[in-house]
Structures are given as C-alpha cells and as structure tokens.
Coordinates of C-alpha atoms and ligand atoms in Angstrom, one line a residue:
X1 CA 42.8 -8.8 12.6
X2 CA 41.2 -5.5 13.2
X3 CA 40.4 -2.6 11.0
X4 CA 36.8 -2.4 8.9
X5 CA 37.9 0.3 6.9
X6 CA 38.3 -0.9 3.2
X7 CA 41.5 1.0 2.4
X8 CA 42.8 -1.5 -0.3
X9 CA 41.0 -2.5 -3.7
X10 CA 40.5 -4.7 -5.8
X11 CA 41.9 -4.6 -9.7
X12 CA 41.4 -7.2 -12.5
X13 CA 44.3 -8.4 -14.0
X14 CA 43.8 -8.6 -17.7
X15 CA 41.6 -4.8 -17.6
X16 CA 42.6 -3.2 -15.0
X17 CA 39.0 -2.7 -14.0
X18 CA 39.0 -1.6 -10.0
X19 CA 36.5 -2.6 -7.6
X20 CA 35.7 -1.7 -3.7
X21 CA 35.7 -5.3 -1.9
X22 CA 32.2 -6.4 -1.3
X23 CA 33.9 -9.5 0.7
X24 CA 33.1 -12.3 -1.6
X25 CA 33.5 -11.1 -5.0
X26 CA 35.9 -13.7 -7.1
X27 CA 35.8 -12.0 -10.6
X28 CA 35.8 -9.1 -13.0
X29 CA 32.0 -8.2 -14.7
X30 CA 33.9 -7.4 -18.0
X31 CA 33.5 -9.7 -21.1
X32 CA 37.0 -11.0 -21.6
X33 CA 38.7 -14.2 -21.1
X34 CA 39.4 -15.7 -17.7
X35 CA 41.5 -13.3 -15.6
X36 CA 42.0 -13.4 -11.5
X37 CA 41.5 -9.9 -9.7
X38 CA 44.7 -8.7 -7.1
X39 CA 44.1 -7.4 -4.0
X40 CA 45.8 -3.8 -3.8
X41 CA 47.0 -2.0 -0.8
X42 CA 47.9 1.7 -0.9
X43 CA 50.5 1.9 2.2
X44 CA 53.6 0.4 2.7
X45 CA 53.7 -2.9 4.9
X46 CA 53.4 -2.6 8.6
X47 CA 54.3 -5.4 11.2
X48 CA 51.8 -5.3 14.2
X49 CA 55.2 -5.2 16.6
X50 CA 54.8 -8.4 19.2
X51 CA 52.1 -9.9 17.0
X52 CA 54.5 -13.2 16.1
X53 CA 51.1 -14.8 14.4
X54 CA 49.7 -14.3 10.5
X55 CA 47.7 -11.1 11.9
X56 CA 51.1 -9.5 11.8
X57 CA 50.8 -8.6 8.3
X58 CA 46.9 -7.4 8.8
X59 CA 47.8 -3.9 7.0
X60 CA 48.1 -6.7 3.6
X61 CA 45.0 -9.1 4.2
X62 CA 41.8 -8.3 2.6
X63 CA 39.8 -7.9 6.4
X64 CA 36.4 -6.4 7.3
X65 CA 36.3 -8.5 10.4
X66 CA 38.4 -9.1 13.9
X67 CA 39.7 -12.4 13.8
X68 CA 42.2 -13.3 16.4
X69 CA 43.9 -15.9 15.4
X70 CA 47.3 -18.0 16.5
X71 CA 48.1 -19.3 13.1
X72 CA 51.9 -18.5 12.6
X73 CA 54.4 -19.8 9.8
X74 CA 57.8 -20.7 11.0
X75 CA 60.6 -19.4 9.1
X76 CA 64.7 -20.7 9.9
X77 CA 67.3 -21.6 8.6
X78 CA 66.9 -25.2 6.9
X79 CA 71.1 -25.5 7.7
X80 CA 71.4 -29.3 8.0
X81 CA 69.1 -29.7 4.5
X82 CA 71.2 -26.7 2.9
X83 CA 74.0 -28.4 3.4
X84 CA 73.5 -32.1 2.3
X85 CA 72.0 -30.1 -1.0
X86 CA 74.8 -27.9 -1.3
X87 CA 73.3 -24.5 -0.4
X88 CA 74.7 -22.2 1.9
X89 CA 71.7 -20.0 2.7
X90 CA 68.8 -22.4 2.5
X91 CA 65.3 -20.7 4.2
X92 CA 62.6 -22.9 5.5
X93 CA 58.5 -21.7 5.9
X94 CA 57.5 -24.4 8.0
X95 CA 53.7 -24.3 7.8
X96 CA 52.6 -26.7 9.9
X97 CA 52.5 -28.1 13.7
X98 CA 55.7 -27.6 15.2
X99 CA 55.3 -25.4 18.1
X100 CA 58.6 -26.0 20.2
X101 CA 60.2 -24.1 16.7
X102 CA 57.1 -21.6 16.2
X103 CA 54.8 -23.2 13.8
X104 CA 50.9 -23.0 15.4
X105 CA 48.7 -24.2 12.1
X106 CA 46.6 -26.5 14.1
X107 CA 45.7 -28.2 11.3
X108 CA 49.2 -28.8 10.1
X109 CA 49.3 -27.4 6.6
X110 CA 49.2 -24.1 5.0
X111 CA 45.7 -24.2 4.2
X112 CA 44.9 -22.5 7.4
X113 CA 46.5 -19.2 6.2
X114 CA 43.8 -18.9 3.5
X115 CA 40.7 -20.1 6.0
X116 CA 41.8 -17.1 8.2
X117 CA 42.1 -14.8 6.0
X118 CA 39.0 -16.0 3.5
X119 CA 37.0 -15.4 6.8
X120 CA 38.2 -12.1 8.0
X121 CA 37.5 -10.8 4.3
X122 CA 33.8 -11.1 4.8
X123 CA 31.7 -8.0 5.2
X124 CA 30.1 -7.8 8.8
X125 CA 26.6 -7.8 7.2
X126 CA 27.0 -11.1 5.5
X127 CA 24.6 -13.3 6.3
X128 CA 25.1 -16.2 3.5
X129 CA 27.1 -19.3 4.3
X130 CA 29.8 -19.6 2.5
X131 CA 30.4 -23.0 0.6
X132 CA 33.9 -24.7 0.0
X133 CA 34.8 -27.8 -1.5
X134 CA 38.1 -29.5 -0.9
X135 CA 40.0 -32.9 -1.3
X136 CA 40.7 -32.4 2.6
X137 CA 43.4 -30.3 3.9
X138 CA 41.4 -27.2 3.0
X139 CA 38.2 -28.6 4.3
X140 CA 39.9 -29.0 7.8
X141 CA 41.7 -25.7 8.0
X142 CA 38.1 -24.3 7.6
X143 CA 36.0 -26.1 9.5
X144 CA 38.3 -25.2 12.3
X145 CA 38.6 -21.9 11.6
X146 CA 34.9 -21.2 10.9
X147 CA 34.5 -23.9 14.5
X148 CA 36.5 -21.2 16.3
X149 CA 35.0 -17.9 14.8
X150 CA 31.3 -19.4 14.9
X151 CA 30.9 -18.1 10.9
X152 CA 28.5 -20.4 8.9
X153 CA 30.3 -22.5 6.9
X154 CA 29.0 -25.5 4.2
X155 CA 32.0 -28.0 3.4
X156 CA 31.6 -30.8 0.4
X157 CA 34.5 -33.0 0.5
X158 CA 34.7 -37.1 -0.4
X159 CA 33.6 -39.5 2.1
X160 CA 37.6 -40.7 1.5
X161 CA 38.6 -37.3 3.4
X162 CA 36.7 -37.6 6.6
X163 CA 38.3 -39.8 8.5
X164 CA 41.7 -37.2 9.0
X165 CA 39.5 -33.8 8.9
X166 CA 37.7 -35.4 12.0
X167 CA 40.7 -36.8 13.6
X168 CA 42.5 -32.9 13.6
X169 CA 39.4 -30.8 13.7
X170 CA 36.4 -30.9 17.1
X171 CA 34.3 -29.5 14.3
X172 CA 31.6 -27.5 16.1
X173 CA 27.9 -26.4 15.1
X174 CA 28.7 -23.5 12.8
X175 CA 30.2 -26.1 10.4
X176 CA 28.3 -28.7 8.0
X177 CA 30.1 -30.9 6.2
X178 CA 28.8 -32.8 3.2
X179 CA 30.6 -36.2 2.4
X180 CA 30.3 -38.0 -1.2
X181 CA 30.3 -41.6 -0.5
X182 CA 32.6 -43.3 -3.4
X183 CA 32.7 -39.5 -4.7
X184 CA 35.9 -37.7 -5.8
X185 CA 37.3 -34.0 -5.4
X186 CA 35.7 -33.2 -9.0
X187 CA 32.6 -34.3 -7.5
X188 CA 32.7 -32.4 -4.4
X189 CA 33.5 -29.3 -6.8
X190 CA 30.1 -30.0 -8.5
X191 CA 28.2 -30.2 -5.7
X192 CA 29.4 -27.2 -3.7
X193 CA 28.9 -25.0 -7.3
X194 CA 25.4 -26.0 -7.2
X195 CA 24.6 -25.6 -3.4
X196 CA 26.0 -22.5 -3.8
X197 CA 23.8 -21.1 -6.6
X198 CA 20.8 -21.0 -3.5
X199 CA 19.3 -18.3 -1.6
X200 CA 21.8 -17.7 1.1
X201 CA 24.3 -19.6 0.3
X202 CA 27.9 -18.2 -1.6
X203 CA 30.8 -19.9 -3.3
X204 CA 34.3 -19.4 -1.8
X205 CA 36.0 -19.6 -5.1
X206 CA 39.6 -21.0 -4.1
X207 CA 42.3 -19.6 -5.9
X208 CA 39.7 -16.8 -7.2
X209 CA 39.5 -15.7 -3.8
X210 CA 42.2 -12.9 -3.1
X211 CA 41.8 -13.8 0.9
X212 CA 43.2 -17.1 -0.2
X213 CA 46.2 -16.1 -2.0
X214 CA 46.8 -13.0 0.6
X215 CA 46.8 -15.5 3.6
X216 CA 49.0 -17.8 2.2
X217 CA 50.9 -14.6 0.8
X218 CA 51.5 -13.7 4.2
X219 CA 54.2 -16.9 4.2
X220 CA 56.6 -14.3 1.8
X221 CA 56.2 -11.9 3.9
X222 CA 57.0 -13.6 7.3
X223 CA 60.3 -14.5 5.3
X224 CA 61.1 -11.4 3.9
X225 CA 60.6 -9.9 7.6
X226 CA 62.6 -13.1 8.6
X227 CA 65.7 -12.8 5.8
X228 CA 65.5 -8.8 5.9
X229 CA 64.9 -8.9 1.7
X230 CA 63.2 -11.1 -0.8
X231 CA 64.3 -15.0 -1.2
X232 CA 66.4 -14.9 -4.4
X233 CA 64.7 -18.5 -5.6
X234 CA 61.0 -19.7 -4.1
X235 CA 60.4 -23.4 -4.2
X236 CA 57.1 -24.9 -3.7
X237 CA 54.5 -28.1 -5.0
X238 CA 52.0 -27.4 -6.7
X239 CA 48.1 -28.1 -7.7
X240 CA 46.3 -25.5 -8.1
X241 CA 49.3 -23.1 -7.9
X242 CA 47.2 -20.2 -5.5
X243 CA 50.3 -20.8 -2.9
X244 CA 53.1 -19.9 -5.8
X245 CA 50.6 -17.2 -7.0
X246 CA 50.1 -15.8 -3.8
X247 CA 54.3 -16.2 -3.0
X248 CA 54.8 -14.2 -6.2
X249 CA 52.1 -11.7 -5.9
X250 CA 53.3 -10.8 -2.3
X251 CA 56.7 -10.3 -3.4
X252 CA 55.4 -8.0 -6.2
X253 CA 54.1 -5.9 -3.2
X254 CA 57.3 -6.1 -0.9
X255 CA 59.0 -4.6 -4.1
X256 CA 57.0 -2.1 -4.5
X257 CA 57.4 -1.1 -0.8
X258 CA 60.7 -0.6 -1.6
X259 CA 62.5 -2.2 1.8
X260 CA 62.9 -5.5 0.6
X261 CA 64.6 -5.7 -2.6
X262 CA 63.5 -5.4 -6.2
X263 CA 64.3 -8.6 -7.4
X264 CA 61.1 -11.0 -8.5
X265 CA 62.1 -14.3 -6.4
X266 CA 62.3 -17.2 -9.4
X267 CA 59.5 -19.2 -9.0
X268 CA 60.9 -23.3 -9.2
X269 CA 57.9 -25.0 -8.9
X270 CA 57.1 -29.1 -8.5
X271 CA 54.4 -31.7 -9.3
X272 CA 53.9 -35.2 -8.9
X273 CA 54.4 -37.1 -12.0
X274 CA 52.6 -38.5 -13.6
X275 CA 50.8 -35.8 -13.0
X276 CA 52.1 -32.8 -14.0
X277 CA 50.1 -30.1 -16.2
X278 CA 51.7 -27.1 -15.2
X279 CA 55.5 -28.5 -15.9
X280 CA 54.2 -30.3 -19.1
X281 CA 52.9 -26.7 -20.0
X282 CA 55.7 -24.4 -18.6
X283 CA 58.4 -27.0 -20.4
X284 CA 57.1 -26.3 -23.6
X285 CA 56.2 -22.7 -22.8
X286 CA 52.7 -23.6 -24.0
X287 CA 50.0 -20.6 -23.9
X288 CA 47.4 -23.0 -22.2
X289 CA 47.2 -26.6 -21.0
X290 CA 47.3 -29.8 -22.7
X291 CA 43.7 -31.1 -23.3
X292 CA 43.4 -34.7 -21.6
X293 CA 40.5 -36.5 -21.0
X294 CA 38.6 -36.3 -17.9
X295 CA 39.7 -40.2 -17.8
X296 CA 43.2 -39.6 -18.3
X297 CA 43.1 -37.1 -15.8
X298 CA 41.5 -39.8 -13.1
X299 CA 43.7 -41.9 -13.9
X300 CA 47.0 -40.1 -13.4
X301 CA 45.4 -38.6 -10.6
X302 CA 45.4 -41.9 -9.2
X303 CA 48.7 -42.5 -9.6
X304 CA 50.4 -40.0 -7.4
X305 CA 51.3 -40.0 -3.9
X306 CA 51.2 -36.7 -2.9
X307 CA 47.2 -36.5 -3.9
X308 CA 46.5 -32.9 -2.7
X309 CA 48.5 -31.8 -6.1
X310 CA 46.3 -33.3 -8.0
X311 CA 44.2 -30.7 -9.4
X312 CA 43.3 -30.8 -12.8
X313 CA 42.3 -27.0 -13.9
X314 CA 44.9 -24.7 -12.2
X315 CA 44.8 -21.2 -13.8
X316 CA 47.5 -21.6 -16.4
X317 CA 46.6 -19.5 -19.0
X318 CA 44.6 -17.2 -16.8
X319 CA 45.6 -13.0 -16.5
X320 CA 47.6 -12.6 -13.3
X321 CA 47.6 -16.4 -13.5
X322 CA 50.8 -19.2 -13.4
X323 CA 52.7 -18.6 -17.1
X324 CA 52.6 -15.1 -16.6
X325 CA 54.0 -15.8 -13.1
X326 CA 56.5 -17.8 -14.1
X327 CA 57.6 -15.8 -17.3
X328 CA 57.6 -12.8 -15.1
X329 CA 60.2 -14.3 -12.5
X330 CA 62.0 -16.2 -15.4
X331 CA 60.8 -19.3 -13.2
X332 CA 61.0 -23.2 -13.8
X333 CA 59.3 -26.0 -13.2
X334 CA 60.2 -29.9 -12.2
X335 CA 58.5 -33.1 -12.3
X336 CA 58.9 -35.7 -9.2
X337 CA 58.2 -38.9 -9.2
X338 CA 56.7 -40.7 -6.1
X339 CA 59.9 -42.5 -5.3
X340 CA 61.9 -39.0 -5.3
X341 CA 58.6 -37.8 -2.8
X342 CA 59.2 -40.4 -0.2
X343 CA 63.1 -40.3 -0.2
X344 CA 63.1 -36.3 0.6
X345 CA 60.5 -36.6 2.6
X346 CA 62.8 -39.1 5.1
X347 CA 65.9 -36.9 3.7
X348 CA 63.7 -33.8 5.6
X349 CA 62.5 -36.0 8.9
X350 CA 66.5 -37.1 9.0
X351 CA 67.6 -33.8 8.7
X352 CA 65.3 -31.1 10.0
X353 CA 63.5 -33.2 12.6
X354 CA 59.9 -33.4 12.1
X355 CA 57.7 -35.5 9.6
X356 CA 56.5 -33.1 6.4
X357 CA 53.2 -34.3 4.8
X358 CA 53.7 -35.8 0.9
X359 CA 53.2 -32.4 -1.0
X360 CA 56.3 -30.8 1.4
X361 CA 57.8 -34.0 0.1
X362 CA 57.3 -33.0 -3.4
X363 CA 58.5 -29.6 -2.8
X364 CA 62.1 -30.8 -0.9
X365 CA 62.5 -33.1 -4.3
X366 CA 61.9 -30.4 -6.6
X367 CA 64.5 -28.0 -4.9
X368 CA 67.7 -31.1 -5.1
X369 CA 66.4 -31.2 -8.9
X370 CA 66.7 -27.6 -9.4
X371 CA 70.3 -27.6 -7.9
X372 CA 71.2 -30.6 -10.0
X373 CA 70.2 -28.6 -13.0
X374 CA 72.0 -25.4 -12.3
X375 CA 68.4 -23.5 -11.6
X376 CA 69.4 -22.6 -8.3
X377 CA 72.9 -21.2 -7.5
X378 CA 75.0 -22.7 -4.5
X379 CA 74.9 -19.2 -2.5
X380 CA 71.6 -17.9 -3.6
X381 CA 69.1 -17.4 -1.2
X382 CA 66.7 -19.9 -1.3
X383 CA 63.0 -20.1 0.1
X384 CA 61.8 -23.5 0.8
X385 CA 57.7 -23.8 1.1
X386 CA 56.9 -26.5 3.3
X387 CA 53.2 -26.3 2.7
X388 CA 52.4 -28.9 5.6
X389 CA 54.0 -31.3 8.0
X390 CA 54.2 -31.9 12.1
X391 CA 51.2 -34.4 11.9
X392 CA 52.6 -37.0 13.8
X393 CA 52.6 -34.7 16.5
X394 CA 49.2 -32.9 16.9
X395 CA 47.0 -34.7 19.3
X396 CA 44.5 -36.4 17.7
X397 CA 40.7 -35.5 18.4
X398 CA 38.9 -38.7 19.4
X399 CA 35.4 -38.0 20.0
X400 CA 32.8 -39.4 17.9
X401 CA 31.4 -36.8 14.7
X402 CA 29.7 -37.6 12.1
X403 CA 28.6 -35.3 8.8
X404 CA 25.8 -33.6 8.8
X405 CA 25.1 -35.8 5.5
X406 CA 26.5 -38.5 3.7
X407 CA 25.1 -39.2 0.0
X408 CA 26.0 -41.5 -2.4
X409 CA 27.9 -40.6 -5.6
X410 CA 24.8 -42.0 -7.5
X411 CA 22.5 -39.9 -5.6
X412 CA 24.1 -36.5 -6.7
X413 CA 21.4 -35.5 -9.0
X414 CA 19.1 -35.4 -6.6
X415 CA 17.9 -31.3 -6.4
X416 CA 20.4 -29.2 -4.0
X417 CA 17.1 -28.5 -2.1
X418 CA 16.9 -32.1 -1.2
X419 CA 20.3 -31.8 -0.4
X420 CA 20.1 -29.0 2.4
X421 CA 17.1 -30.0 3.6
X422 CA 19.0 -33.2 4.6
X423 CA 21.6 -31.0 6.7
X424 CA 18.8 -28.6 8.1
X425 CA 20.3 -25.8 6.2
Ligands
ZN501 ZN1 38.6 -7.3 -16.2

C-alpha cells in the first residue's frame, strides 16, 4: 500500500468533529457519550488494476506506510449452498486459506484484513509498540503481519490461545507475546490496557480502530467489484460486530460513489446462543444492552462453540455504532444454537468444499434462518461473510516457540513494569 499523503480524514460520529489521522487516534476529545470516529475519503474508489490482493482498494484504507501484502478475500458464487437454501444468487467472501480458489489469508480468517491495514495506518515516525489483546485469531493475524513487516508489536492473549497462534504463525523477533496462564480474553483485555498506559507503548483499540473496520471493509468492496453493485442482504456472525460495521460503513461509501447502487445492503446478523447480546438487544429494539453479570457473562460464554463471538461489550448503543447500523439498513438479527453451528458448518464442507472455522459456521446458520423467516428473498442478492475457514489446509508451523512471557492469572497485579521487564521491553 503506497501513498503517505493523508488525503482522507477522520470525523466523529455523534459531533461531527473532524480530525487529520495522527495513525493511532481511536476517539473524539469532545465530552459526549461513547461515539466511534469514520474514516472519510474525498475521491471516488479506485482499483489498483492487476493488484488481485486487499491493497487493491488502497485509495479507501487509512495508510501512511507501504505495506505489500498478499492478503486477498475470495469472492464466487456460493451456487451449490444457494441452491440447497433456495437462493438463486447467493455470493460468498471466502476469507480464509483457500488458494487453488483465491483466498491468501495465511492465517485463515479475516482478521488479517484489519492487521494489514491497522499497520499500514501508522505514521512513519511512530516509534511506540503498539499493544493488542485478542482471544486468538486476531493475535495470529498480527503477529504475522507485524513478523512480516518487522513493526514492534506487544500481544496479550490466554495461555488457552497459544497452542494454534504458534502452529499458523513462525512468529519472528518484532513480535512479543504475553500469555495468561488460566487467564481469559477479559483478562488479556486488562492487561494489554495497562501495558499500554507506559512510555512507549500504544493501545490498538479494536473496533475503535478505523484501520480495522477499513481492512475488513475492504471484503464489501472486493464484492461489489466482484457482483458489479452492492449485495442486496449481508450476512455475517458476530462478537464485537467491527466486521458488520465495517461491511455497512463500506457500503455507505460505495453509495456515495455513485457506481454501485444506492441501496444500504440489510445487515442479517448471527450469534451463538446462549450468547447473544446484540440479537437479545436488536429483538427488542432496545437503546443499549441488557446488564448481566460479569458471571453470567462467563458463564454463557462458556457455553458456546463458536468462542471467537463471544465478546461481551460490542458497541451497541455507541454513535456510528451496531443499532444505528442496523436501524439504518432495516437489518435483523438471529440466534444459533451450537447444534445449528456444526450442521452448516458440514452443510458448507459438503457443499462448497473446504472446512470453514465455527464463527463461518454461525454465519451459514444464520443465513438458512433468515430465509426460513422471509428476511431474505429467494432472488435477492445475497452476501455471505465467511469470516474464516481453509485450516485444515495450511501447513502447520512446527518449530519450537515459546512467549516471550507466561504469568499466572494470580500474578496480574504485579506492576506492568515488572511485566515488561520480564519480556525485555
Ligand atoms: Zn465527537
């Protein structure tokens, strides 16, 4: 991704306040509730011509820096799956490893999109490391990106999510990962916030970030440049919801480029039940979500399969956030239980021909629900968001690695200067 001139801006979403992109910055200095800024770009969108990867879109990614990159979505027609669902003009974004059918995303889920892009935002002075917490798939996609672009990167995940980040990613010396023995994502979350409060360190943010939610935005646009024009329905699992935001978002920009449509694709969004505080919100077209315990939360958590949706403060209620997202596409939302989960995700093996990871799983469920219930018409056109899959097929890395440092859950309160002593930081 080339380019360091700073044409686009950035603008909050419930003032309207602008900023120029300093590279990092995840929030608006006005006093007002919680609102998430947008990424604005003056021009219409321009496809770098035999550029097949994400870089294509580079003219609607937040960049200060060059980052070549292979990462490429997959978009086809999901025909076989259309048709046992009973949709004639089904459309799969296959973000994963499938190479033979043009999917590169080495670490096999749609995180990458966002590691690119997060990393390509940062001004060229920036000397800080940037920290990032994750429940795994994110934690790979950056160590591998920040392995292959050499950028200082800190990474607190559970000690549960080593074991696959070290078996997809050669994670090289630019990288330090911090794994909480017995310790879960909300832990890793805490930690990172605080490591991140010292001298030359900076948080990533996650959804906050607009090079997040432009990378992954760059899956809309790969099928809009696919389809010729803007999926009628867009049907994606979600967590934290950055991936719908950042569907919906993009498609606010293709419509305002004018070539692609000017309808909002409906947002049908799914989660794993039990839990499922986005649909329990959207169902009753609540203003904010339910208050559950921290407990409750662990333990429904707990309960479902696809475990990368499990994140407990998505921004619901936010400005620019999920309600208004939905509301604004007249959007719906669908709860799946882990038994639906597994049977799509064999339904989509059987059909389609590679293995899709749970949340994909999720997702397929959620779009046979939505036809069920009439929320997606027979010939619309439809945009199926396989957020990860083609595992089974990456080689596995099988040297030795190690974290830089492994502490115990009832160690956390030791000071973050112990901390990154202990990883030489
Ligand atoms: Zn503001």
């Amino acid at each position: 991704m080339a380019g360091s001139a700073r044409e686009y801006h950035l603008r909050c979403c419930a003032c309207g306040t602008t900023y120029d992109d300093d590279g990092v910055r995840l929030d608006c200095d006005q006093p007002h509730p919680p609102a998430l800024l947008r990424s604005v770009y003056p021009q219409q969108l321009s496809r770098a011509p035999h550029d097949t990867s994400m870089a294509r879109f580079a003219s609607w990614l937040p960049r200060s820096r060059t980052i070549v990159t292979g990462a490429r979505t997959a978009v086809f027609r999901g025909e076989r799956l259309g048709r046992h669902l009973g949709l004639r003009d089904l459309w799969i974004a296959f973000n994963g490893w499938w190479p033979d059918r043009g999917a590169t995303l080495a670490t096999a889920t749609f995180k990458e999109l966002e590691a690119v892009a997060v990393l390509a935002r940062l001004a060229p002075g920036e000397r800080r490391t940037i920290v990032v917490s994750s429940a795994g798939n994110t934690a790979a996609a950056f160590a591998s990106i920040a392995t292959e672009t050499d950028l200082p990167v800190l990474i607190v995940i559970p000690l549960d999510a080593w074991d696959a980040l070290a078996g997809l990613v050669r994670v090289g010396p630019s990288v330090r990962i911090v794994a909480i023995a017995d310790g879960t994502y909300e832990d890793a979350i805490a930690l990172a916030k605080r490591l991140a409060a010292r001298d030359g360190y900076v948080a990533e943010g996650g959804v906050r970030n607009v090079g997040r939610r432009d990378g992954m935005g760059t899956i809309m646009l790969s099928a809009a440049d696919a389809i010729g024009a803007l999926p009628g329905a867009y049907v994606q699992a979600v967590g934290s919801a950055a991936g719908a935001l950042a569907a919906h978002e993009a498609a606010l920009r293709l419509i305002g480029d004018g070539r692609f449509g000017r309808h909002l694709p409906r947002l049908v969004l799914g989660q794993n039940a039990p839990f499922t505080p986005i649909h329990d919100a959207w169902d009753r077209r609540a203003a904010t979500l339910a208050e559950i315990t921290p407990a409750e939360a662990r333990e429904r958590q707990r309960r479902i399969a696809a475990s990368v949706l499990g994140n407990p403060a998505p921004p619901y209620a936010a400005a620019g956030g999920v309600r208004e997202a939905l509301a604004a596409s007249n959007g719906s939302t669908f709860a799946v239980t882990n038994d639906e989960m597994a049977t799509a995700m064999t339904l989509f093996a059987e059909l389609e021909g590679i293995d899709v990871e749970p949340a994909a799983g999720v997702a397929t469920a959620t779009l046979a629900h939505a036809v069920r219930a009439g929320a997606i018409a027979p010939d619309e056109t439809v945009l199926l968001n396989v957020t990860g899959g083609g595992r089974r097929l990456r080689p596995r890395v099988t040297v030795p690695q190690r974290p830089a440092l492994v502490i115990d859950r009832a160690q956390l309160d030791i000071g973050p200067d112990l901390i990154a002593d202990g990883i030489g930081a």
